[in-house]
Short mmCIF file of C-alpha atoms in Angstrom, two decimals:
data_model
loop_
_atom_site.label_atom_id
_atom_site.label_comp_id
_atom_site.label_asym_id
_atom_site.label_seq_id
_atom_site.Cartn_x
_atom_site.Cartn_y
_atom_site.Cartn_z
CA UNK J 17 12.57 -12.39 2.58
CA UNK J 18 12.04 -8.73 1.75
CA UNK J 19 11.67 -8.51 -2.04
CA UNK J 20 11.30 -4.72 -2.02
CA UNK J 21 13.64 -2.75 0.21
CA UNK J 22 13.79 0.87 1.25
CA UNK J 23 17.03 0.99 3.19
CA UNK J 24 16.71 4.55 4.45
CA UNK J 25 14.00 4.76 7.13
CA UNK J 26 14.20 8.55 7.18
CA UNK J 27 15.49 11.52 5.19
CA UNK J 28 15.67 15.26 5.94
CA UNK J 29 15.95 17.86 3.19
CA UNK J 30 15.89 21.64 3.11
CA UNK J 31 12.93 23.30 1.42
CA UNK J 32 13.65 24.03 -2.24
CA UNK J 33 16.29 21.31 -2.52
CA UNK J 34 15.98 17.92 -4.21
CA UNK J 35 14.69 14.89 -2.28
CA UNK J 36 15.84 11.49 -3.52
CA UNK J 37 14.13 8.40 -2.16
CA UNK J 38 15.53 5.02 -3.08
CA UNK J 39 14.07 1.56 -3.49
CA UNK J 40 15.76 -1.75 -4.35
CA UNK J 41 14.14 -4.99 -5.40
CA UNK J 42 15.32 -8.55 -5.78
CA UNK J 43 12.77 -10.16 -8.09
CA UNK J 44 13.74 -9.63 -11.74
CA UNK J 45 10.17 -10.51 -12.76
CA UNK J 46 8.84 -7.24 -11.31
CA UNK J 47 7.77 -5.05 -14.22
CA UNK J 48 5.57 -2.33 -12.76
CA UNK J 49 6.46 -0.01 -9.92
CA UNK J 50 4.59 2.62 -7.96
CA UNK J 51 5.26 5.22 -5.32
CA UNK J 52 2.74 6.11 -2.63
CA UNK J 53 2.75 8.96 -0.13
CA UNK J 54 1.24 8.55 3.33
CA UNK J 55 0.40 11.21 5.89
CA UNK J 56 -0.18 10.24 9.55
CA UNK J 57 -3.60 8.73 10.27
CA UNK J 58 -4.42 8.57 6.55
CA UNK J 59 -4.21 5.86 3.92
CA UNK J 60 -1.47 5.91 1.26
CA UNK J 61 -2.10 8.06 -1.81
CA UNK J 62 -0.87 7.01 -5.24
CA UNK J 63 1.84 9.35 -6.48
CA UNK J 64 3.50 8.08 -9.65
CA UNK J 65 4.22 4.81 -11.46
CA UNK J 66 6.61 3.38 -14.04
CA UNK J 67 6.58 0.23 -16.15
CA UNK J 68 9.71 -1.70 -17.02
CA UNK J 69 9.63 -0.58 -20.65
CA UNK J 70 10.60 2.91 -19.48
CA UNK J 71 13.52 4.20 -17.45
CA UNK J 72 11.95 7.51 -16.45
CA UNK J 73 8.52 8.94 -15.77
CA UNK J 74 7.81 12.51 -14.82
CA UNK J 75 4.78 14.22 -13.28
CA UNK J 76 5.29 17.81 -12.23
CA UNK J 77 7.79 17.96 -9.38
CA UNK J 78 7.98 14.17 -9.17
CA UNK J 79 10.20 11.96 -11.33
CA UNK J 80 10.73 8.24 -10.98
CA UNK J 81 13.83 6.59 -12.43
CA UNK J 82 14.16 2.85 -13.04
CA UNK J 83 17.48 1.03 -13.43
CA UNK J 84 16.54 -2.54 -14.31
CA UNK J 85 20.09 -3.88 -14.42
CA UNK J 86 20.68 -2.65 -10.86
CA UNK J 87 17.12 -3.52 -9.76
CA UNK J 88 16.82 -0.03 -8.38
CA UNK J 89 14.31 2.76 -8.60
CA UNK J 90 14.32 6.23 -7.17
CA UNK J 91 11.85 9.05 -6.66
CA UNK J 92 13.08 12.60 -7.12
CA UNK J 93 11.11 15.54 -5.76
CA UNK J 94 12.23 18.93 -7.06
CA UNK J 95 11.84 21.41 -5.46
CA UNK J 96 10.93 19.90 -2.11
CA UNK J 97 8.18 21.60 -0.14
CA UNK J 98 7.18 21.30 3.53
CA UNK J 99 3.89 19.69 2.43
CA UNK J 100 5.92 16.83 0.96
CA UNK J 101 6.79 15.69 4.49
CA UNK J 102 5.28 12.21 4.69
CA UNK J 103 6.18 8.52 4.52
CA UNK J 104 6.88 7.29 1.00
CA UNK J 105 6.36 3.65 0.01
CA UNK J 106 7.52 1.98 -3.17
CA UNK J 107 5.65 -1.05 -4.47
CA UNK J 108 6.30 -3.57 -7.23
CA UNK J 109 4.27 -6.07 -9.18
CA UNK J 110 4.64 -8.60 -11.96
CA UNK J 111 2.41 -9.61 -14.84
CA UNK J 112 3.27 -13.27 -14.33
CA UNK J 113 1.53 -15.33 -11.68
CA UNK J 114 -1.01 -13.86 -9.27
CA UNK J 115 -1.35 -10.12 -9.60
CA UNK J 116 -0.49 -8.30 -6.37
CA UNK J 117 1.82 -5.60 -5.09
CA UNK J 118 4.82 -6.04 -2.79
CA UNK J 119 5.46 -2.96 -0.67
CA UNK J 120 8.67 -1.63 0.80
CA UNK J 121 8.94 -0.58 4.45
CA UNK J 122 8.73 3.14 3.70
CA UNK J 123 10.98 6.20 4.05
CA UNK J 124 9.93 9.12 6.23
CA UNK J 125 10.75 12.39 4.46
CA UNK J 126 10.98 15.61 6.42
CA UNK J 127 11.29 18.83 4.46
CA UNK J 128 12.68 21.61 6.62
CA UNK J 129 11.43 25.15 6.09
CA UNK S 18 -17.23 12.49 -3.72
CA UNK S 19 -15.86 9.02 -4.51
CA UNK S 20 -13.62 7.14 -2.18
CA UNK S 21 -13.07 4.32 0.27
CA UNK S 22 -14.53 4.43 3.76
CA UNK S 23 -13.15 2.33 6.55
CA UNK S 24 -14.85 2.13 9.90
CA UNK S 25 -14.26 2.39 12.73
CA UNK S 26 -11.02 4.39 12.85
CA UNK S 27 -10.03 2.81 16.17
CA UNK S 28 -11.16 -0.57 17.45
CA UNK S 29 -10.46 -2.41 20.67
CA UNK S 30 -10.89 -6.13 21.07
CA UNK S 31 -10.78 -8.45 24.03
CA UNK S 32 -8.76 -11.60 23.60
CA UNK S 33 -10.82 -14.45 22.22
CA UNK S 34 -13.29 -12.22 20.42
CA UNK S 35 -13.91 -11.95 16.70
CA UNK S 36 -14.15 -8.45 15.29
CA UNK S 37 -15.20 -7.18 11.85
CA UNK S 38 -13.65 -4.20 10.07
CA UNK S 39 -15.80 -2.45 7.51
CA UNK S 40 -14.67 -1.29 4.06
CA UNK S 41 -17.00 0.40 1.58
CA UNK S 42 -16.13 1.99 -1.79
CA UNK S 43 -18.20 4.05 -4.19
CA UNK S 44 -15.60 4.13 -6.97
CA UNK S 45 -17.28 1.30 -8.89
CA UNK S 46 -14.03 -0.67 -8.66
CA UNK S 47 -14.05 -4.41 -9.27
CA UNK S 48 -11.04 -5.32 -7.13
CA UNK S 49 -10.63 -4.82 -3.38
CA UNK S 50 -7.81 -5.62 -0.98
CA UNK S 51 -6.99 -5.84 2.71
CA UNK S 52 -3.50 -5.05 4.01
CA UNK S 53 -1.94 -5.09 7.42
CA UNK S 54 0.81 -2.65 8.49
CA UNK S 55 3.05 -3.23 11.49
CA UNK S 56 5.69 -0.78 12.77
CA UNK S 57 8.79 -0.82 10.59
CA UNK S 58 7.22 -3.07 8.00
CA UNK S 59 5.65 -2.59 4.63
CA UNK S 60 2.04 -3.33 3.84
CA UNK S 61 1.33 -7.05 3.77
CA UNK S 62 -1.57 -8.48 1.79
CA UNK S 63 -4.18 -10.40 3.80
CA UNK S 64 -6.93 -11.08 1.24
CA UNK S 65 -7.99 -9.73 -2.11
CA UNK S 66 -11.04 -9.96 -4.31
CA UNK S 67 -11.02 -9.33 -8.04
CA UNK S 68 -14.76 -9.69 -8.48
CA UNK S 69 -17.95 -10.08 -6.47
CA UNK S 70 -18.41 -13.49 -4.79
CA UNK S 71 -14.75 -14.36 -5.29
CA UNK S 72 -11.71 -13.76 -3.09
CA UNK S 73 -8.20 -15.13 -2.67
CA UNK S 74 -5.78 -15.48 0.22
CA UNK S 75 -2.85 -13.13 0.34
CA UNK S 76 0.45 -13.64 2.11
CA UNK S 77 -0.85 -13.58 5.71
CA UNK S 78 -4.45 -14.88 5.57
CA UNK S 79 -4.29 -17.12 8.64
CA UNK S 80 -6.68 -15.95 11.37
CA UNK S 81 -8.66 -13.72 9.00
CA UNK S 82 -11.80 -14.15 6.91
CA UNK S 83 -13.55 -12.01 4.30
CA UNK S 84 -16.69 -11.90 2.20
CA UNK S 85 -17.56 -10.10 -1.04
CA UNK S 86 -21.30 -10.26 -1.45
CA UNK S 87 -21.57 -6.77 -2.93
CA UNK S 88 -19.26 -4.92 -5.28
CA UNK S 89 -18.92 -1.96 -2.94
CA UNK S 90 -18.27 -3.86 0.30
CA UNK S 91 -15.38 -6.06 1.48
CA UNK S 92 -15.52 -6.63 5.26
CA UNK S 93 -12.61 -8.25 7.09
CA UNK S 94 -13.14 -10.40 10.17
CA UNK S 95 -10.23 -10.81 12.56
CA UNK S 96 -10.88 -14.09 14.34
CA UNK S 97 -9.68 -15.33 17.69
CA UNK S 98 -7.29 -17.58 15.76
CA UNK S 99 -5.20 -14.52 14.84
CA UNK S 100 -2.62 -14.54 17.60
CA UNK S 101 -1.21 -11.07 17.07
CA UNK S 102 -4.04 -8.90 15.75
CA UNK S 103 -2.80 -5.53 16.99
CA UNK S 104 -1.97 -3.59 13.81
CA UNK S 105 -3.07 -0.92 11.39
CA UNK S 106 -5.42 -2.34 8.75
CA UNK S 107 -5.81 -0.75 5.32
CA UNK S 108 -8.44 -1.47 2.71
CA UNK S 109 -7.83 -0.64 -0.95
CA UNK S 110 -9.54 -0.93 -4.30
CA UNK S 111 -8.57 -0.76 -7.95
CA UNK S 112 -10.58 -0.47 -11.14
CA UNK S 113 -9.74 -4.04 -12.05
CA UNK S 114 -7.39 -6.59 -10.53
CA UNK S 115 -5.21 -6.39 -13.59
CA UNK S 116 -1.66 -5.27 -14.15
CA UNK S 117 -0.84 -1.61 -13.93
CA UNK S 118 -3.79 -0.58 -11.79
CA UNK S 119 -2.93 1.79 -8.95
CA UNK S 120 -4.74 1.03 -5.73
CA UNK S 121 -6.78 3.60 -3.84
CA UNK S 122 -6.65 3.32 -0.07
CA UNK S 123 -8.96 4.10 2.80
CA UNK S 124 -7.70 5.87 5.92
CA UNK S 125 -7.32 2.65 7.89
CA UNK S 126 -8.51 1.07 11.11
CA UNK S 127 -6.20 0.70 14.09
CA UNK S 128 -7.00 -2.46 16.04
CA UNK S 129 -5.76 -2.93 19.59
CA UNK S 130 -6.10 -5.77 22.08
CA UNK S 131 -7.39 -4.90 25.54
#
C-alpha cells in the first residue's frame, strides 16, 4: 500500500518556465513533508520542507504548497533551469508513533534548454 | 568538509555470501538510517538507529543486520537470507531522530549478485 504517491514518473519543461511536481498521500496523520532532489549516481539532497501548520513555504526558486484537505502537496520551480534536471522525491512523516519518513517513487524532471 | 561516506560504490556478491556495506558520517548526527531503492520504487527503510548501541527494524529488515557501536558508523550486512539483494542502498543521517529533521544522504552503494 503506497502511502505517498507521485503519479507522474517524468516531466519535461522548457527552460525559464514553471515546473510543477505533484505528490499525494493517504495517511491523514502525516504532518511534515519534504522534497529531495537526486542526480544520477548520487544520494538525494534535501531541498525544502513544510509542516502541516503551513500551506506554503518558499525558498528562492522553490515553493512547496500543501493542501491538507486534498492530501496533496506540490513543488513549484520558477524559473526552471537545466541544472534542475533530476529525480525529485517527496517524503512524509508523522509525529505520532515511530518517527520515520515514507518516500514517494520519484518524478524525473527534464528541463530543456 | 562534513558528510556521509558510503563504500564501496559498487559491490558484487556471490549467492550464499554475506556482505557488509560501510557508512560513515562526520556530521556529529545522532540518528542514522539505511534505505533500499529498487527501480520504480521509493526509498524503503531497512533499519534505523537514533542513538549509539540502539537500532530498530524498518519496513524491510528481513535478511539484513546492523550495528551501531560508534556514533559515526552504521554498517549494514546483507546476509544470505536476503533472497533478492540486488538494489541500490542508501545511508542517511539526521541531527536527531526527532520530528522535522531532514536527512542527509550518502551517494549510495549498488549491490549486484554474480
